[in-house]
Coordinates of C-alpha atoms and ligand atoms in Angstrom, one line a residue:
X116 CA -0.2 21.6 -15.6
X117 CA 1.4 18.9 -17.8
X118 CA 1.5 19.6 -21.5
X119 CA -0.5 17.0 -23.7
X120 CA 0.9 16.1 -26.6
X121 CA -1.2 16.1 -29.8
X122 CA 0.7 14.5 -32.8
X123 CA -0.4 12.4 -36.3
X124 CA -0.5 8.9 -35.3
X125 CA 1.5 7.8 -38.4
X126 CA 3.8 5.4 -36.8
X127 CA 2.9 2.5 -34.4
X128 CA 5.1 2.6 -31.6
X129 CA 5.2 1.2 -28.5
X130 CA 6.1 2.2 -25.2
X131 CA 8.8 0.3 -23.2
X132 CA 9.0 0.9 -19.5
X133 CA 11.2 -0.4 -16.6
X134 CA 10.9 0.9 -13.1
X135 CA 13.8 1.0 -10.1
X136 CA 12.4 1.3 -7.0
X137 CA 14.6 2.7 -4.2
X138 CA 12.4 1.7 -0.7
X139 CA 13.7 2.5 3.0
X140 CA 14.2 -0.4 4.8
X141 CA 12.3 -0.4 8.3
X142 CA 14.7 -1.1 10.8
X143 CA 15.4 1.4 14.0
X144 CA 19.3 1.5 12.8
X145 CA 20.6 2.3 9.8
X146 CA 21.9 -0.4 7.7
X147 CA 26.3 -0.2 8.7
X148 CA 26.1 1.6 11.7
X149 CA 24.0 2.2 15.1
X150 CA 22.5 6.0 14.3
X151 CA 18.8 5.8 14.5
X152 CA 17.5 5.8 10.8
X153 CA 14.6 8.6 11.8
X154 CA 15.1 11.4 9.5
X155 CA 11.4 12.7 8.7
X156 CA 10.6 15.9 10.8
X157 CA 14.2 15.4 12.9
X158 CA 16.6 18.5 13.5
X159 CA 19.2 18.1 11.1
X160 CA 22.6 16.2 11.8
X161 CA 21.3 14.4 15.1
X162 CA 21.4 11.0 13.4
X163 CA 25.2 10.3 12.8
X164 CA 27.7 9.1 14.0
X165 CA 31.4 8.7 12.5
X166 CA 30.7 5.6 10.5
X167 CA 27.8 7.3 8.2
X168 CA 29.5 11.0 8.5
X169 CA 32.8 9.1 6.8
X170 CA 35.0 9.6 9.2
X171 CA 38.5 8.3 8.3
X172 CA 39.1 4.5 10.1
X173 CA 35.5 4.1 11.0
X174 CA 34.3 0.2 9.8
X175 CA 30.6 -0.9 8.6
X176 CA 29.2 -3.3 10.2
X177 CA 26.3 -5.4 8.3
X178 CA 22.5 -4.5 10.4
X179 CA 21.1 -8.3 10.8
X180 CA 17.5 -7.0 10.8
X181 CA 18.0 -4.9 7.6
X182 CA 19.2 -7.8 6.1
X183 CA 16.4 -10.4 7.3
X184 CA 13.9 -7.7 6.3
X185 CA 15.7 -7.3 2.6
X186 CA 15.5 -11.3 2.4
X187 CA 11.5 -11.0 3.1
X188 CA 11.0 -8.8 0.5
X189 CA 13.1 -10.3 -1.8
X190 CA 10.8 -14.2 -1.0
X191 CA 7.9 -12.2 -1.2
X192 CA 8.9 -10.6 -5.2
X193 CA 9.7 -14.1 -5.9
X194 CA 13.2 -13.6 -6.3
X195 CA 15.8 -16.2 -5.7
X196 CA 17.8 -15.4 -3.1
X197 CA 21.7 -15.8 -3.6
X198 CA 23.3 -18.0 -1.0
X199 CA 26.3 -15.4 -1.8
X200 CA 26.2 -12.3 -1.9
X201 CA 28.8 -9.1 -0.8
X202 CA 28.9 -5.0 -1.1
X203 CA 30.6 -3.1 -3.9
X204 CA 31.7 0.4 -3.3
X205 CA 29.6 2.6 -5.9
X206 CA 32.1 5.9 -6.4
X207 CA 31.3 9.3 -7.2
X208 CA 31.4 12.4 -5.9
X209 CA 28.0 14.4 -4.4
X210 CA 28.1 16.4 -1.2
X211 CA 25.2 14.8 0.3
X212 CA 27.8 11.4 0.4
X213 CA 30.5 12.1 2.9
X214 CA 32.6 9.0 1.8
X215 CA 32.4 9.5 -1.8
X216 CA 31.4 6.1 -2.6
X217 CA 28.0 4.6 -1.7
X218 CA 27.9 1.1 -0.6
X219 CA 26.2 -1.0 -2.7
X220 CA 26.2 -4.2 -4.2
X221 CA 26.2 -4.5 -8.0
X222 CA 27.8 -7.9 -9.1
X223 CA 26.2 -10.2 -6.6
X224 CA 23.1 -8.9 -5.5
X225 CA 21.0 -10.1 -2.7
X226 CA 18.4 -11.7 -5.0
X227 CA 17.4 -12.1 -8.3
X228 CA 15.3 -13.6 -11.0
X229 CA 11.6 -12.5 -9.4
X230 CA 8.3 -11.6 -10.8
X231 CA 5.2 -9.8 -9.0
X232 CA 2.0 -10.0 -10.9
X233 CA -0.5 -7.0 -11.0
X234 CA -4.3 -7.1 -12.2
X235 CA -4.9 -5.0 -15.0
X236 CA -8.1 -2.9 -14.9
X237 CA -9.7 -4.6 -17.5
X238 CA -9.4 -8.0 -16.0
X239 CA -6.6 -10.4 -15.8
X240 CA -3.4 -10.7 -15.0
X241 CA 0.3 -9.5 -16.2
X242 CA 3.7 -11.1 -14.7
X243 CA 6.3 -8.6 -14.4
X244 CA 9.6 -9.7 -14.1
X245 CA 12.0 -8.5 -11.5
X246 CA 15.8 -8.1 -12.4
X247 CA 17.1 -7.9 -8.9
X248 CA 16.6 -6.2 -5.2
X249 CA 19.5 -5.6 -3.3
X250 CA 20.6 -3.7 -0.4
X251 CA 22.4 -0.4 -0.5
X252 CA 23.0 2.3 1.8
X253 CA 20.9 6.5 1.1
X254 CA 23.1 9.4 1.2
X255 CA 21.8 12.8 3.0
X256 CA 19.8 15.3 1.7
X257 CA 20.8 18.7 0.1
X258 CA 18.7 22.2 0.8
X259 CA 19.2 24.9 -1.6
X260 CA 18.8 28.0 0.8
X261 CA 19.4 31.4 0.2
X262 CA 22.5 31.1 -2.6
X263 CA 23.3 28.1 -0.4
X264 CA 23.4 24.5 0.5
X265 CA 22.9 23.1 3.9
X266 CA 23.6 19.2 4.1
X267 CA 22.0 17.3 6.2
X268 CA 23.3 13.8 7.3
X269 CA 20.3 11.9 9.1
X270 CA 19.7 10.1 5.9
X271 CA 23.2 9.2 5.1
X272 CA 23.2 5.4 5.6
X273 CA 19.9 4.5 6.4
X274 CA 19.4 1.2 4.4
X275 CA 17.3 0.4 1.4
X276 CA 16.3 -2.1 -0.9
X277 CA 16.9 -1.1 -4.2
X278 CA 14.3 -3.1 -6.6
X279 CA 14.8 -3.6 -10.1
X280 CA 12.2 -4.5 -12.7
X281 CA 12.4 -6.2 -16.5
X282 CA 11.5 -3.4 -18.9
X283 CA 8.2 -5.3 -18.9
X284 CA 5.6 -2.2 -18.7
X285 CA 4.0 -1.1 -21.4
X286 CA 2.1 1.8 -20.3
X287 CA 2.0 4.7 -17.3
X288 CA -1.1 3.1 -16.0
X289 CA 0.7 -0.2 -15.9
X290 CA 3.7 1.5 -14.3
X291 CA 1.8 2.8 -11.4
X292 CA 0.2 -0.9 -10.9
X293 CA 3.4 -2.4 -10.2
X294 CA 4.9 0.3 -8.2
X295 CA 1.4 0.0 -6.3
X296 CA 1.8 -3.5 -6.1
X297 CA 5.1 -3.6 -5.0
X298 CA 4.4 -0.8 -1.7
X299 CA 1.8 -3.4 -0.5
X300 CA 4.0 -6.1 -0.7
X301 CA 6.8 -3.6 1.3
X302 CA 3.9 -3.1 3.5
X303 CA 2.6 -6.4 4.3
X304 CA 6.4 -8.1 4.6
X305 CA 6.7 -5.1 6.7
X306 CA 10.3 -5.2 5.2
X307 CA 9.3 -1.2 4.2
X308 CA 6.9 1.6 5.8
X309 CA 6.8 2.9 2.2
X310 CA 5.8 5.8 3.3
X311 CA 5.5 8.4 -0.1
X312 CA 5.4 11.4 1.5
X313 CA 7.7 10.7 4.0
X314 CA 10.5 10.1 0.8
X315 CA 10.6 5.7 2.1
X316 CA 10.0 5.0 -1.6
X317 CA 11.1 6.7 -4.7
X318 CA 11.0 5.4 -8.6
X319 CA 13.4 6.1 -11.3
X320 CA 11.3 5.3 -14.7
X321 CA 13.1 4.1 -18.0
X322 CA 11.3 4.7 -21.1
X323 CA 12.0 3.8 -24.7
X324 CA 9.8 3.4 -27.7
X325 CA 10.1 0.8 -30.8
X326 CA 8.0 0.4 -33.7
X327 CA 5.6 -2.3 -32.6
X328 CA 6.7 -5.8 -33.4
X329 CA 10.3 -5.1 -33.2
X330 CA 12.1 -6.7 -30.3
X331 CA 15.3 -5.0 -29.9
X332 CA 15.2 -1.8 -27.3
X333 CA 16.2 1.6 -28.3
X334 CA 18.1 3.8 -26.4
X335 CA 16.3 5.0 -23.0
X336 CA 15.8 7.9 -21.3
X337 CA 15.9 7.5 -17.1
X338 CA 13.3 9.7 -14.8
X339 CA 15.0 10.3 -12.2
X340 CA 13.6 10.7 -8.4
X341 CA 9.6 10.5 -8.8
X342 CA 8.1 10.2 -5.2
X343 CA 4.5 10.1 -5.8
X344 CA 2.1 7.8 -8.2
X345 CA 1.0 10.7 -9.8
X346 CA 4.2 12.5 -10.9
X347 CA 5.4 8.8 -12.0
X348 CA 2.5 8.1 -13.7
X349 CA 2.5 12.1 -15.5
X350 CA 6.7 12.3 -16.2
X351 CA 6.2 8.5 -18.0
X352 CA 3.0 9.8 -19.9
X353 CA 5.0 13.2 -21.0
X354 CA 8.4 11.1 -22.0
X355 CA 6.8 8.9 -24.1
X356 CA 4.9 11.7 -26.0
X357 CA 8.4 13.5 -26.1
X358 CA 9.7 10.5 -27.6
X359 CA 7.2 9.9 -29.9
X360 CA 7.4 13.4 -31.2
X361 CA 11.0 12.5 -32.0
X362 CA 10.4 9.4 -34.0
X363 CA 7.5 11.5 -35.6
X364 CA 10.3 13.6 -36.6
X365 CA 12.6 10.7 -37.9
X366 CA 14.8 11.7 -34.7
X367 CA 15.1 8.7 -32.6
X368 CA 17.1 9.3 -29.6
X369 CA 20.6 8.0 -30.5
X370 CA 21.6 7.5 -26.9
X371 CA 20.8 6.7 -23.3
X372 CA 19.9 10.1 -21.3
X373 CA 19.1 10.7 -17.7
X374 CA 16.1 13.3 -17.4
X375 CA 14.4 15.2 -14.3
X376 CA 10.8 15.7 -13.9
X377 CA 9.3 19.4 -12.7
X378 CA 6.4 18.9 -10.8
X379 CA 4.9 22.0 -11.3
X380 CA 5.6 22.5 -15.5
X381 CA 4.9 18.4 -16.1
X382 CA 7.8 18.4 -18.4
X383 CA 11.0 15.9 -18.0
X384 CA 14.0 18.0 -18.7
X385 CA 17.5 16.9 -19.9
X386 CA 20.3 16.4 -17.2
X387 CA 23.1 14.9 -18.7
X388 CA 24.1 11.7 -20.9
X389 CA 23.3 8.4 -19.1
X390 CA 26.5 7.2 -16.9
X391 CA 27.1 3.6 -17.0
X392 CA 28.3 1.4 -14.4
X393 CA 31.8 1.6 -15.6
X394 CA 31.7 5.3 -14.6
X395 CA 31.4 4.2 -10.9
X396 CA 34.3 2.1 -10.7
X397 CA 32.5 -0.9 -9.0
X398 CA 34.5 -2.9 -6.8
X399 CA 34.0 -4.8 -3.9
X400 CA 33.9 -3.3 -0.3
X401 CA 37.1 -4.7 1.7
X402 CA 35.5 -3.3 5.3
X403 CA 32.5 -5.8 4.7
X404 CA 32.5 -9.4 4.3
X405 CA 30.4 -11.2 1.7
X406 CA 27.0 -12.4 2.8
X407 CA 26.7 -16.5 3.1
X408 CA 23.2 -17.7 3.8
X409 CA 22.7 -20.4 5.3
X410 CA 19.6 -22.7 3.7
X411 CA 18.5 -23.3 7.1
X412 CA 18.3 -19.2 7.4
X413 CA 16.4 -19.1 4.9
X414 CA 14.2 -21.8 5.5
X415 CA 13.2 -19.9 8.9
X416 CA 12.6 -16.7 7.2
X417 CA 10.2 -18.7 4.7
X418 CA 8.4 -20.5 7.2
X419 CA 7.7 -17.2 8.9
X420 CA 6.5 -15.2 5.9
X421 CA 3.5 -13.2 6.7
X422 CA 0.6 -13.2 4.7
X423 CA 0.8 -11.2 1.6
X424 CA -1.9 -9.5 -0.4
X425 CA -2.7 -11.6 -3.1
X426 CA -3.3 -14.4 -0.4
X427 CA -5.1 -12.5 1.5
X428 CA -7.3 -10.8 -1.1
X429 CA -8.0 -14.7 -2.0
X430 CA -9.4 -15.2 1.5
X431 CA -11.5 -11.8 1.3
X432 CA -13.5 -13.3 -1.6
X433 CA -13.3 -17.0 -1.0
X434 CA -13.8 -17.6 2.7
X435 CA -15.3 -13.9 3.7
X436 CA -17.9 -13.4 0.8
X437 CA -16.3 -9.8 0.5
X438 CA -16.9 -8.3 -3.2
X439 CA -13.9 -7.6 -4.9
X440 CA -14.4 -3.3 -4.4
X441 CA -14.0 -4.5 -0.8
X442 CA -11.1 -7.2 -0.9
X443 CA -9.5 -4.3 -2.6
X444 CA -10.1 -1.8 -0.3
X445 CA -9.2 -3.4 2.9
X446 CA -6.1 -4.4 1.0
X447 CA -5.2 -0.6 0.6
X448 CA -4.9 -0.2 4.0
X449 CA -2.9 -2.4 6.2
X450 CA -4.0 -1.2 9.6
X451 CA -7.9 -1.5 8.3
X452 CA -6.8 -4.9 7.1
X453 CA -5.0 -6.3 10.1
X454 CA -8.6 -4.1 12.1
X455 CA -10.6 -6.1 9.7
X456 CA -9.7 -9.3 10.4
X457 CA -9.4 -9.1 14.3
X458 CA -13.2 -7.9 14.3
X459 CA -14.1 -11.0 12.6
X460 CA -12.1 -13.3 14.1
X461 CA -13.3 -12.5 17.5
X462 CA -17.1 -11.7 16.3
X463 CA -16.6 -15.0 14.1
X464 CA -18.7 -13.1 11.7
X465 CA -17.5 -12.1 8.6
X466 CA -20.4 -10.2 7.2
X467 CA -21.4 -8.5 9.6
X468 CA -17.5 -7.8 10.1
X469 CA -17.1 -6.2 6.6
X470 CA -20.7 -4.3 7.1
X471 CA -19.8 -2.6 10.2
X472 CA -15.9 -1.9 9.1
X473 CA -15.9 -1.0 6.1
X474 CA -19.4 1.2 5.6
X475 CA -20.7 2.2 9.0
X476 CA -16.8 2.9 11.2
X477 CA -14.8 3.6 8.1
X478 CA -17.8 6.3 7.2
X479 CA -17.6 7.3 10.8
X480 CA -14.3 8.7 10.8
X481 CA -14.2 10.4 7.4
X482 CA -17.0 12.2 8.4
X483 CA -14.4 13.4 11.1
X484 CA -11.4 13.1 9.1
X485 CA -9.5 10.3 11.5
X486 CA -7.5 7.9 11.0
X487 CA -8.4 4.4 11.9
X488 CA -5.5 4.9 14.8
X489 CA -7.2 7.9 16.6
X490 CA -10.2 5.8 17.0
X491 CA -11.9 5.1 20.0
X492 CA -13.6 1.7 19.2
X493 CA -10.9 -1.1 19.8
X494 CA -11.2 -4.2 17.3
X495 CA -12.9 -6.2 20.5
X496 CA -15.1 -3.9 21.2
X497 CA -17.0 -3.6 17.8
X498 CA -16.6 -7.9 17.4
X499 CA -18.4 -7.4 21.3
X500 CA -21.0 -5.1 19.7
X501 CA -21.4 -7.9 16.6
X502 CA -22.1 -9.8 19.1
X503 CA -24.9 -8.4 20.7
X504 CA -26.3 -8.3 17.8
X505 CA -26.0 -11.8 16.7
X506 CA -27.2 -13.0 20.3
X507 CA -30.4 -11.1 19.6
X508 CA -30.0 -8.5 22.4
X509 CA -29.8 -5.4 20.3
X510 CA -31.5 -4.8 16.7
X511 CA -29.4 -4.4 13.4
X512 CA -30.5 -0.7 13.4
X513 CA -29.7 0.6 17.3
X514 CA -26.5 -1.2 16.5
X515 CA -25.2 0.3 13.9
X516 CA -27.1 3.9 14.8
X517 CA -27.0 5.1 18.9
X518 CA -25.3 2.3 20.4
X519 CA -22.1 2.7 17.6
X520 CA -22.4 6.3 18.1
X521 CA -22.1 6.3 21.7
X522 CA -19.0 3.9 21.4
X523 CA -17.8 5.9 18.5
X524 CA -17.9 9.0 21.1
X525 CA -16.8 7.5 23.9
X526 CA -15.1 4.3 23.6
X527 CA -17.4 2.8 26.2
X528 CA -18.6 -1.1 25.5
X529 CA -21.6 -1.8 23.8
X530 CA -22.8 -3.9 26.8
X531 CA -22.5 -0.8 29.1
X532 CA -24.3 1.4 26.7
X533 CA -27.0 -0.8 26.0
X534 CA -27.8 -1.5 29.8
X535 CA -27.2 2.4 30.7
X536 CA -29.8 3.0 28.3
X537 CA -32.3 0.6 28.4
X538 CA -32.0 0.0 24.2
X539 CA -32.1 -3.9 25.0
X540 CA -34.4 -5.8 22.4
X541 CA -37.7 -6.7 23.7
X542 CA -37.4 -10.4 24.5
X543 CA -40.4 -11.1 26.5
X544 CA -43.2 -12.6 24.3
X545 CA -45.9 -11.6 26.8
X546 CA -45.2 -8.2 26.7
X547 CA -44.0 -8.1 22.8
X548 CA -47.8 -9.4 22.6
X549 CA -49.5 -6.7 24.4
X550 CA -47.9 -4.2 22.3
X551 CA -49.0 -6.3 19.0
X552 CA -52.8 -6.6 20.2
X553 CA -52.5 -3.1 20.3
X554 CA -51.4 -2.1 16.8
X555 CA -53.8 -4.6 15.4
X556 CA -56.2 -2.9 17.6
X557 CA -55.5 0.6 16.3
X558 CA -54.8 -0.5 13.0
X559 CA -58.0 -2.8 11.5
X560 CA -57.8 -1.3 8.0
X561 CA -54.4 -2.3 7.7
X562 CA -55.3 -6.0 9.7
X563 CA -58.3 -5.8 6.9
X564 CA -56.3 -5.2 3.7
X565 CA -53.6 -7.7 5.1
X566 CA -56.3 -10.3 5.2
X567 CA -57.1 -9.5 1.9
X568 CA -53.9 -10.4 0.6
X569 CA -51.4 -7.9 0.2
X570 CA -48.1 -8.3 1.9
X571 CA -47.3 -4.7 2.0
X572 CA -50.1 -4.4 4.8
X573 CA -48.3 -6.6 6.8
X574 CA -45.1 -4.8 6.7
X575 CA -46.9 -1.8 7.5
X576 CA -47.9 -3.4 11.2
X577 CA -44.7 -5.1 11.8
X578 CA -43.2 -1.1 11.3
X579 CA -45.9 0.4 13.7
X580 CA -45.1 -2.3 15.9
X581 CA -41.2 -1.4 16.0
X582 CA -42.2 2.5 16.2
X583 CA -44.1 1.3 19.3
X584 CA -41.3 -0.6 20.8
X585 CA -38.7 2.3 19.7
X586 CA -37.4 -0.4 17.6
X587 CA -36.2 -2.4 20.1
X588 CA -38.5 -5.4 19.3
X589 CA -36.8 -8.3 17.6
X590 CA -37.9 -8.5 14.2
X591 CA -38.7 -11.9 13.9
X592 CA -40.4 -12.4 16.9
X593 CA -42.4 -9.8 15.9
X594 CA -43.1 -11.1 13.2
X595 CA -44.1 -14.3 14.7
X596 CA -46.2 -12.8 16.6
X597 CA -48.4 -10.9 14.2
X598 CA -48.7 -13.6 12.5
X599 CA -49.9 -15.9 15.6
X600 CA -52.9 -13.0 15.8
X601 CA -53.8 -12.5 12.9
X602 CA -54.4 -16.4 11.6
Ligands
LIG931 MN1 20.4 2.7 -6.0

């Protein structure tokens, strides 16, 4: 549980946050050598090969996609991307890093200079600014077992984009916006899975406080490692009431720290004194030469930019009619999205699109608790079932109730299931007649009190006319209808 913080609000101070986001580039290699970059679930150790295990004489070689995928991102944050760029060798010493130097880049990065704006809850807008993304290599990953610690190397030099933001959040809320923000824009570039819980994006958080109106920074302390939203947003929330505590106290932390977060006590703890860059001996990787882009590379890679969720949350509202719970929703969910807009492209019906995606199938399979990938209704095959609807065959209501159940259980067409059984609208006036002459028949009171004016009355026929017809009658024409008898 984490420990709130209760303290006399006698000084106004304000929280400054940055975040660094570490996400895992989505390329079948790894980023300097041809391993396969699958670590999640994998036996240990079967993803290596000399290059990544550091094998003496063993040369990096640059992975194009990683690259064109780190460039996307980087367009799609804004950034400007440097025409020149090359890799720095980043040393220290952990087991998990078989070289003992990581290769990153730090003086010329990739890009720089971006922004990504996120909508804050209570309306509006906020523009944070991002410092840099650039490319770097992940190192393996330790288990403490038993007294001991097994390495494992499937990690080690699987590429990532390391993403740098101004110290331009103000609050945990805020924090988990942007980091929000900036997995669907991973998603939608599809430069990253950015996959949480499979460890493809992690967050270091900075926090410092000042007295409010000051504009110089105070010394920080670093997060390290958060890998969910909600242990980012609770190690920010309990740092800056540490901090605060502090200045309550006239002690206001004197120097830069780096600090872990335990999950399970919701307390940051102290790991050692903030290293700074000069500790890593930066300098520039000999067995790698420096990037040069070419503008005409980069034009391609901007003319073939996917579209990415602020665009496409435009569209929802302003050519779909979706509301914005919805826009927001689909947007959440990339394979919904990408579902989304193939059922309404092919049904060329957007409302009826949204209605049957996002209440009646997404419904569906929570009930079940499947995802939109186990399910048996292709994107065709629910526009073909719009379809049917829209060309008057089937009613609104055997749609979306037996026909999209059947389909839901079997992955049959709607066309099949509607001829198999027999739910086809009524079409044929002469017969749609007989059945009203009936009701109105059977039902004078109602016929008499419709006369009489009220509206309700008539309703009531119309519904004894659809009970008759198992509702397969077309509304309108029996409306029509009724109305033809009873003028
Ligand atoms: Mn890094």
């Amino acid at each position: 549980m984490a420990q709130v913080f209760y303290y006399e609000n006698t000084m106004d101070l304000e929280a400054i946050i940055g975040l660094e986001i570490h996400a895992q580039i989505a390329t079948k290699s790894k980023i300097f050598c041809p391993s396969g970059a699958e670590y999640f679930g994998c036996e240990p150790n079967v993803n290596v090969d000399p290059v990544c295990l550091g094998m003496p004489g063993q040369l990096p070689v640059l992975n194009q996609e990683a690259l064109l995928k780190g460039i996307r991102a980087a367009l799609a944050l804004n950034c400007r991307v440097n025409k020149y760029s090359h890799f720095d060798r980043k040393n220290y010493f952990y087991p998990d890093l078989p070289k003992g130097y990581q290769i990153s880049q730090f003086e010329f990065p990739l890009s720089e200079h971006g922004y990504l704006e996120i909508t804050l809850p209570m309306g509006g807008k906020k523009r944070i600014g991002i410092t840099r993304l650039h490319l770097e290599e992940d190192a393996g990953k330790l288990t403490h077992f038993n007294g001991g610690t097994l390495i494992d190397f499937n990690r080690a030099g699987v590429g990532l984009m390391e993403i740098v933001s101004d110290p331009d959040l103000r609050s945990p809320e805020e924090a988990v916006l942007y980091a929000k923000a900036i997995q669907q824009v991973m998603r939608y570039t599809e430069a990253s899975d950015a996959d949480m819980e499979k460890g493809m994006m992690r967050f270091d958080a900075s926090i410092s406080l000042r007295p409010r109106g000051e504009e110089k920074l105070y010394p920080r302390a670093e997060i390290k490692n958060l890998n969910s939203f909600r242990s980012l947003e609770a190690a920010i929330r309990y740092e800056i009431g540490r901090q605060k505590m502090l200045w309550e106290e006239g002690k206001a932390p004197e120097r830069d720290i780096t600090v872990g977060y335990d999950d399970t006590t919701g307390h940051t703890y102290f790991m050692r004194n903030k290293e700074g860059s000069d500790d890593y001996r930066y300098f520039p990787e000999p067995d790698l030469p420096p990037v040069i882009l070419e503008e005409s590379f980069l034009e391609e890679i901007r003319a073939a930019m996917p579209e990415l969720p602020e665009a496409r949350y435009r569209r929802y509202l302003d050519q779909d009619g979706l509301s914005e719970a919805e826009a927001l929703f689909l947007l959440d969910d990339r394979d919904l999205a990408f579902y989304y807009d193939e059922v309404r492209d092919k049904s060329g019906d957007a409302k009826r699109a949204a209605s049957f995606v996002l209440s009646i199938l997404v419904g569906r399979l929570k009930k079940d608790g499947l995802m939109l990938k186990e399910c048996r209704i292709s994107a065709g095959q629910l526009a073909e079932l719009i379809g049917q609807v829209a060309g008057g065959k089937i009613s609104m209501n055997i749609a979306k109730g037996e026909v999209f159940e059947e389909m839901y259980l079997s992955g049959r067409s709607a066309e099949e299931i509607i001829a198999e059984k027999g739910l086809a609208t009524i079409a044929d006036s002469a017969e749609l007649e007989k059945i009203c002459r009936q009701v109105v028949a059977e039902n004078q009171k109602t016929v008499q009190d419709y006369m009489g004016g009220k509206d309700n009355a008539f309703k009531a026929l119309v519904g004894q006319v659809m009970k008759a017809t198992r509702g397969q009658a077309n509304p309108e024409l029996v409306n029509q209808t009724l109305k033809n008898l009873l003028k």
